[in-house]
GROMACS .gro file of C-alpha atoms in nm:
model
  250
    1MET     CA    1   0.144  -1.907   0.514
    2THR     CA    2   0.457  -2.111   0.515
    3ASP     CA    3   0.556  -2.463   0.587
    4GLN     CA    4   0.888  -2.338   0.717
    5LYS     CA    5   0.767  -2.119   0.996
    6GLU     CA    6   0.624  -2.271   1.304
    7PRO     CA    7   0.247  -2.313   1.343
    8GLN     CA    8   0.127  -2.171   1.316
    9ASP     CA    9  -0.219   0.692   1.399
   10LEU     CA   10  -0.354   0.383   1.615
   11GLY     CA   11  -0.278   0.366   1.983
   12ASP     CA   12  -0.368   0.244   2.328
   13ASP     CA   13  -0.621   0.523   2.356
   14ASN     CA   14  -0.839   0.354   2.093
   15PRO     CA   15  -1.071   0.141   2.311
   16GLN     CA   16  -1.291   0.037   2.018
   17LYS     CA   17  -1.006  -0.148   1.847
   18GLN     CA   18  -1.123  -0.503   1.775
   19PRO     CA   19  -0.894  -0.800   1.834
   20ALA     CA   20  -0.779  -0.985   1.526
   21SER     CA   21  -0.973  -1.298   1.621
   22ASP     CA   22  -1.306  -1.111   1.593
   23SER     CA   23  -1.256  -1.058   1.220
   24PRO     CA   24  -1.274  -1.332   0.951
   25ILE     CA   25  -0.936  -1.432   0.813
   26THR     CA   26  -1.043  -1.375   0.453
   27THR     CA   27  -1.332  -1.238   0.250
   28ARG     CA   28  -1.208  -1.396  -0.072
   29ARG     CA   29  -1.365  -1.704  -0.227
   30GLY     CA   30  -1.189  -1.975  -0.421
   31VAL     CA   31  -0.844  -2.133  -0.387
   32ARG     CA   32  -0.642  -2.033  -0.082
   33SER     CA   33  -0.265  -2.030  -0.052
   34PHE     CA   34  -0.279  -2.121   0.316
   35VAL     CA   35  -0.429  -2.378   0.551
   36LEU     CA   36  -0.538  -2.232   0.881
   37ARG     CA   37  -0.356  -2.441   1.142
   38GLN     CA   38  -0.438  -2.199   1.418
   39GLY     CA   39  -0.281  -2.376   1.712
   40ARG     CA   40  -0.260  -2.225   2.059
   41MET     CA   41  -0.068  -1.921   2.167
   42THR     CA   42   0.177  -1.963   2.451
   43GLU     CA   43   0.102  -1.768   2.767
   44GLY     CA   44   0.372  -1.515   2.674
   45GLN     CA   45   0.233  -1.469   2.323
   46LYS     CA   46  -0.121  -1.431   2.458
   47LYS     CA   47  -0.021  -1.165   2.710
   48ALA     CA   48   0.181  -0.976   2.448
   49TYR     CA   49  -0.119  -0.993   2.216
   50GLU     CA   50  -0.355  -0.858   2.481
   51ARG     CA   51  -0.116  -0.575   2.572
   52SER     CA   52   0.005  -0.472   2.229
   53TRP     CA   53  -0.260  -0.552   1.969
   54PRO     CA   54  -0.452  -0.227   2.040
   55LYS     CA   55  -0.139  -0.025   1.953
   56PHE     CA   56   0.025  -0.229   1.678
   57GLY     CA   57  -0.264  -0.423   1.525
   58LEU     CA   58  -0.442  -0.323   1.205
   59SER     CA   59  -0.771  -0.469   1.083
   60ARG     CA   60  -0.976  -0.493   0.768
   61GLU     CA   61  -1.233  -0.272   0.939
   62ASP     CA   62  -0.978   0.012   0.948
   63GLY     CA   63  -1.029   0.033   0.572
   64MET     CA   64  -0.776   0.195   0.342
   65ILE     CA   65  -0.494   0.324   0.558
   66ASP     CA   66  -0.274   0.631   0.525
   67PRO     CA   67   0.070   0.501   0.624
   68ARG     CA   68   0.182   0.849   0.727
   69GLN     CA   69  -0.099   0.864   0.979
   70VAL     CA   70  -0.045   0.506   1.099
   71PHE     CA   71   0.325   0.558   1.165
   72GLY     CA   72   0.321   0.931   1.228
   73ARG     CA   73   0.584   1.001   0.963
   74ASP     CA   74   0.672   0.966   0.595
   75ALA     CA   75   0.929   0.686   0.568
   76MET     CA   76   1.027   0.392   0.347
   77LEU     CA   77   0.747   0.136   0.383
   78ASN     CA   78   0.799  -0.241   0.368
   79LEU     CA   79   0.534  -0.514   0.362
   80GLU     CA   80   0.615  -0.872   0.463
   81ILE     CA   81   0.356  -1.132   0.366
   82GLY     CA   82   0.358  -1.444   0.583
   83PHE     CA   83   0.604  -1.351   0.858
   84GLY     CA   84   0.568  -1.682   1.044
   85MET     CA   85   0.678  -1.634   1.406
   86GLY     CA   86   0.802  -1.283   1.332
   87ARG     CA   87   1.166  -1.300   1.434
   88SER     CA   88   1.304  -1.205   1.091
   89LEU     CA   89   1.061  -0.915   1.059
   90ALA     CA   90   1.151  -0.790   1.406
   91GLU     CA   91   1.522  -0.816   1.324
   92MET     CA   92   1.476  -0.615   1.003
   93ALA     CA   93   1.271  -0.349   1.182
   94GLU     CA   94   1.526  -0.321   1.463
   95ALA     CA   95   1.813  -0.291   1.213
   96ALA     CA   96   1.634  -0.016   1.015
   97PRO     CA   97   1.458   0.218   1.261
   98GLU     CA   98   1.434   0.480   0.987
   99GLN     CA   99   1.202   0.251   0.788
  100ASP     CA  100   0.848   0.129   0.859
  101PHE     CA  101   0.721  -0.229   0.834
  102ILE     CA  102   0.379  -0.389   0.798
  103GLY     CA  103   0.359  -0.763   0.862
  104VAL     CA  104   0.077  -0.994   0.751
  105GLU     CA  105   0.021  -1.340   0.902
  106VAL     CA  106  -0.292  -1.556   0.921
  107HIS     CA  107  -0.173  -1.768   1.215
  108LEU     CA  108  -0.251  -1.612   1.552
  109PRO     CA  109   0.043  -1.767   1.745
  110GLY     CA  110   0.276  -1.597   1.495
  111VAL     CA  111   0.102  -1.264   1.555
  112GLY     CA  112   0.143  -1.309   1.930
  113ALA     CA  113   0.509  -1.403   1.884
  114LEU     CA  114   0.578  -1.092   1.673
  115LEU     CA  115   0.403  -0.866   1.925
  116LYS     CA  116   0.624  -1.015   2.197
  117GLU     CA  117   0.931  -0.944   1.980
  118ILE     CA  118   0.808  -0.586   1.932
  119GLU     CA  119   0.776  -0.543   2.309
  120ASP     CA  120   1.110  -0.708   2.390
  121ARG     CA  121   1.297  -0.499   2.133
  122GLY     CA  122   1.109  -0.174   2.201
  123LEU     CA  123   1.007  -0.133   1.837
  124GLU     CA  124   0.777   0.145   1.719
  125ASN     CA  125   0.808   0.096   1.341
  126VAL     CA  126   0.598  -0.221   1.296
  127ARG     CA  127   0.226  -0.276   1.243
  128VAL     CA  128   0.050  -0.612   1.207
  129TYR     CA  129  -0.244  -0.763   1.016
  130ASN     CA  130  -0.395  -1.100   1.111
  131ILE     CA  131  -0.591  -1.154   0.788
  132ASP     CA  132  -0.539  -1.291   0.437
  133ALA     CA  133  -0.275  -1.089   0.252
  134ASN     CA  134  -0.513  -1.067  -0.043
  135ASP     CA  135  -0.755  -0.865   0.170
  136VAL     CA  136  -0.471  -0.640   0.288
  137ILE     CA  137  -0.372  -0.574  -0.073
  138ASP     CA  138  -0.724  -0.519  -0.203
  139LEU     CA  139  -0.891  -0.342   0.088
  140CYS     CA  140  -0.627  -0.181   0.308
  141LEU     CA  141  -0.331  -0.043   0.110
  142PRO     CA  142  -0.340   0.258  -0.124
  143ASP     CA  143  -0.181   0.225  -0.465
  144ALA     CA  144   0.192   0.307  -0.490
  145CYS     CA  145   0.235   0.326  -0.111
  146LEU     CA  146   0.498   0.052  -0.072
  147ASP     CA  147   0.872   0.064  -0.130
  148GLN     CA  148   0.921  -0.309  -0.089
  149VAL     CA  149   0.713  -0.626  -0.063
  150MET     CA  150   0.878  -0.936   0.084
  151VAL     CA  151   0.752  -1.294   0.054
  152PHE     CA  152   1.003  -1.521   0.226
  153PHE     CA  153   0.966  -1.900   0.215
  154PRO     CA  154   0.596  -1.925   0.130
  155ASP     CA  155   0.436  -2.268   0.136
  156PRO     CA  156   0.573  -2.440  -0.179
  157TRP     CA  157   0.270  -2.668  -0.224
  158HIS     CA  158   0.515  -2.913  -0.370
  159LYS     CA  159   0.264  -3.168  -0.506
  160LYS     CA  160   0.182  -3.083  -0.865
  161LYS     CA  161  -0.193  -3.102  -0.804
  162HIS     CA  162  -0.152  -2.828  -0.541
  163HIS     CA  163   0.057  -2.586  -0.752
  164LYS     CA  164  -0.254  -2.375  -0.812
  165ARG     CA  165  -0.246  -2.292  -0.441
  166ARG     CA  166   0.095  -2.129  -0.459
  167LEU     CA  167   0.078  -1.765  -0.358
  168VAL     CA  168   0.308  -1.638  -0.633
  169GLN     CA  169   0.085  -1.634  -0.941
  170PRO     CA  170   0.057  -1.382  -1.228
  171GLU     CA  171  -0.263  -1.223  -1.099
  172PHE     CA  172  -0.124  -1.186  -0.746
  173VAL     CA  173   0.197  -1.030  -0.876
  174GLN     CA  174   0.004  -0.770  -1.076
  175ARG     CA  175  -0.200  -0.672  -0.772
  176ILE     CA  176   0.125  -0.633  -0.576
  177ARG     CA  177   0.266  -0.423  -0.858
  178HIS     CA  178  -0.005  -0.160  -0.816
  179LYS     CA  179   0.075  -0.124  -0.446
  180LEU     CA  180   0.447  -0.069  -0.513
  181ARG     CA  181   0.579   0.268  -0.616
  182VAL     CA  182   0.764   0.274  -0.950
  183GLY     CA  183   1.111   0.149  -0.864
  184GLY     CA  184   0.983  -0.045  -0.564
  185ILE     CA  185   1.107  -0.401  -0.506
  186LEU     CA  186   0.927  -0.733  -0.490
  187HIS     CA  187   1.159  -0.971  -0.303
  188LEU     CA  188   1.079  -1.343  -0.310
  189ALA     CA  189   1.277  -1.621  -0.143
  190THR     CA  190   1.233  -1.998  -0.133
  191ASP     CA  191   1.435  -2.311  -0.058
  192TRP     CA  192   1.234  -2.526  -0.300
  193GLU     CA  193   1.406  -2.530  -0.638
  194ASN     CA  194   1.087  -2.612  -0.827
  195TYR     CA  195   0.909  -2.317  -0.666
  196ALA     CA  196   1.206  -2.094  -0.741
  197GLU     CA  197   1.176  -2.191  -1.107
  198HIS     CA  198   0.802  -2.124  -1.094
  199MET     CA  199   0.865  -1.782  -0.935
  200MET     CA  200   1.123  -1.694  -1.199
  201GLU     CA  201   0.887  -1.794  -1.478
  202VAL     CA  202   0.600  -1.589  -1.333
  203MET     CA  203   0.815  -1.284  -1.266
  204GLY     CA  204   0.992  -1.304  -1.601
  205GLU     CA  205   0.656  -1.283  -1.778
  206SER     CA  206   0.503  -1.020  -1.546
  207GLU     CA  207   0.426  -0.686  -1.708
  208GLY     CA  208   0.581  -0.388  -1.532
  209PHE     CA  209   0.861  -0.578  -1.355
  210ALA     CA  210   1.229  -0.618  -1.433
  211ASN     CA  211   1.488  -0.840  -1.270
  212THR     CA  212   1.752  -0.655  -1.068
  213GLN     CA  213   1.997  -0.919  -1.197
  214GLU     CA  214   2.054  -1.042  -1.549
  215GLN     CA  215   1.749  -1.196  -1.713
  216GLY     CA  216   1.663  -1.530  -1.554
  217GLU     CA  217   1.924  -1.498  -1.279
  218TYR     CA  218   1.867  -1.524  -0.906
  219SER     CA  219   1.995  -1.261  -0.665
  220PRO     CA  220   2.251  -1.295  -0.388
  221ARG     CA  221   2.082  -1.275  -0.048
  222PRO     CA  222   2.065  -0.905   0.046
  223ASP     CA  223   2.222  -0.822   0.383
  224TYR     CA  224   1.889  -0.700   0.518
  225ARG     CA  225   1.724  -1.043   0.490
  226PRO     CA  226   1.808  -1.236   0.806
  227ILE     CA  227   1.909  -1.600   0.779
  228THR     CA  228   1.642  -1.803   0.960
  229LYS     CA  229   1.712  -2.113   1.168
  230PHE     CA  230   1.526  -2.314   0.903
  231GLU     CA  231   1.753  -2.174   0.634
  232LYS     CA  232   2.063  -2.256   0.839
  233ARG     CA  233   1.935  -2.608   0.895
  234GLY     CA  234   1.865  -2.645   0.523
  235GLU     CA  235   2.211  -2.521   0.431
  236ASN     CA  236   2.363  -2.778   0.668
  237LEU     CA  237   2.166  -3.045   0.479
  238GLY     CA  238   2.288  -2.913   0.147
  239HIS     CA  239   1.965  -2.742   0.047
  240GLY     CA  240   1.978  -2.434  -0.173
  241VAL     CA  241   1.803  -2.099  -0.120
  242TRP     CA  242   1.693  -1.878  -0.407
  243ASP     CA  243   1.626  -1.503  -0.382
  244LEU     CA  244   1.448  -1.311  -0.657
  245LEU     CA  245   1.444  -0.931  -0.659
  246PHE     CA  246   1.235  -0.757  -0.923
  247HIS     CA  247   1.159  -0.385  -0.940
  248ARG     CA  248   0.848  -0.216  -1.071
  249THR     CA  249   0.925  -0.041  -1.399
  250ASN     CA  250   0.593   0.128  -1.475
   0.00000   0.00000   0.00000
C-alpha cells in the first residue's frame, strides 16, 4: 500500500485454515489505492509464513470476527492498514503487550516479513490480513470494535491525475469511523506535504471526527509511532513528516 515500504481464537490446531494466497486480494470493483507488486518472499519470510500463518493469519472467509475470541481477551484493539514490511507494527506490539494489533497488507513479502518478526520477538498480540483493507473494514470487523486505526505513509499518488487513488478519501474515512468506538483515534502520517494537506482537508470536513489538536493543526509524533528508516532518511534530506490524529466524536 505504500511507496515507502519495501515491495512489496485461531491456532495451529486449525488444519482447514487457508493460506492468504488462496484468497483474492479484493472483492471490490473500481479504483484501487494500491498496485499489486507482489515480488518474491525471501526463504526466511516463506518459512515464517508457512509456520505461522495458520496461527496468526486471518482471512475474508473467517467472516466477521469477534476480537475477544481471536485474541482470547478483551483489550485495546489497534488496526494498522498497509504495514509494509511489518517492523513498525512489530515494534508497537512488542512495546504494548497489553494491547492487541491487527495488521493489513496486500503484499505477501510484507506478510512473511511481519510473521518472521512475530516469531523472532515472541509476540502473541498480533493478527494479520493479506487482503484489501476495504474488505477487512466491510466484511471482517464489527462496528465500534477498534480503539485506534493507523495509516502510516500510504502511497501518496503524487500525480494529480492519480489523486483519486489515494486511500484517504471522505467515503473511506466514514467507513473507518463506524469501526472505531466513540473516542477512538484515526492516526494518519505522511511525508508528502500535498497529501498531508489533502488529509487535513478530508478530515476537517469529516462528520463525526474532531482534531486532537487545534483546528487545522498537525500533531507531534506520538511516542508509540516508531520512526522508520525511510523517515530517518527523509529527515536527513530535509523532508517533513506530518501526523494527524482525529478522534471519533459520535
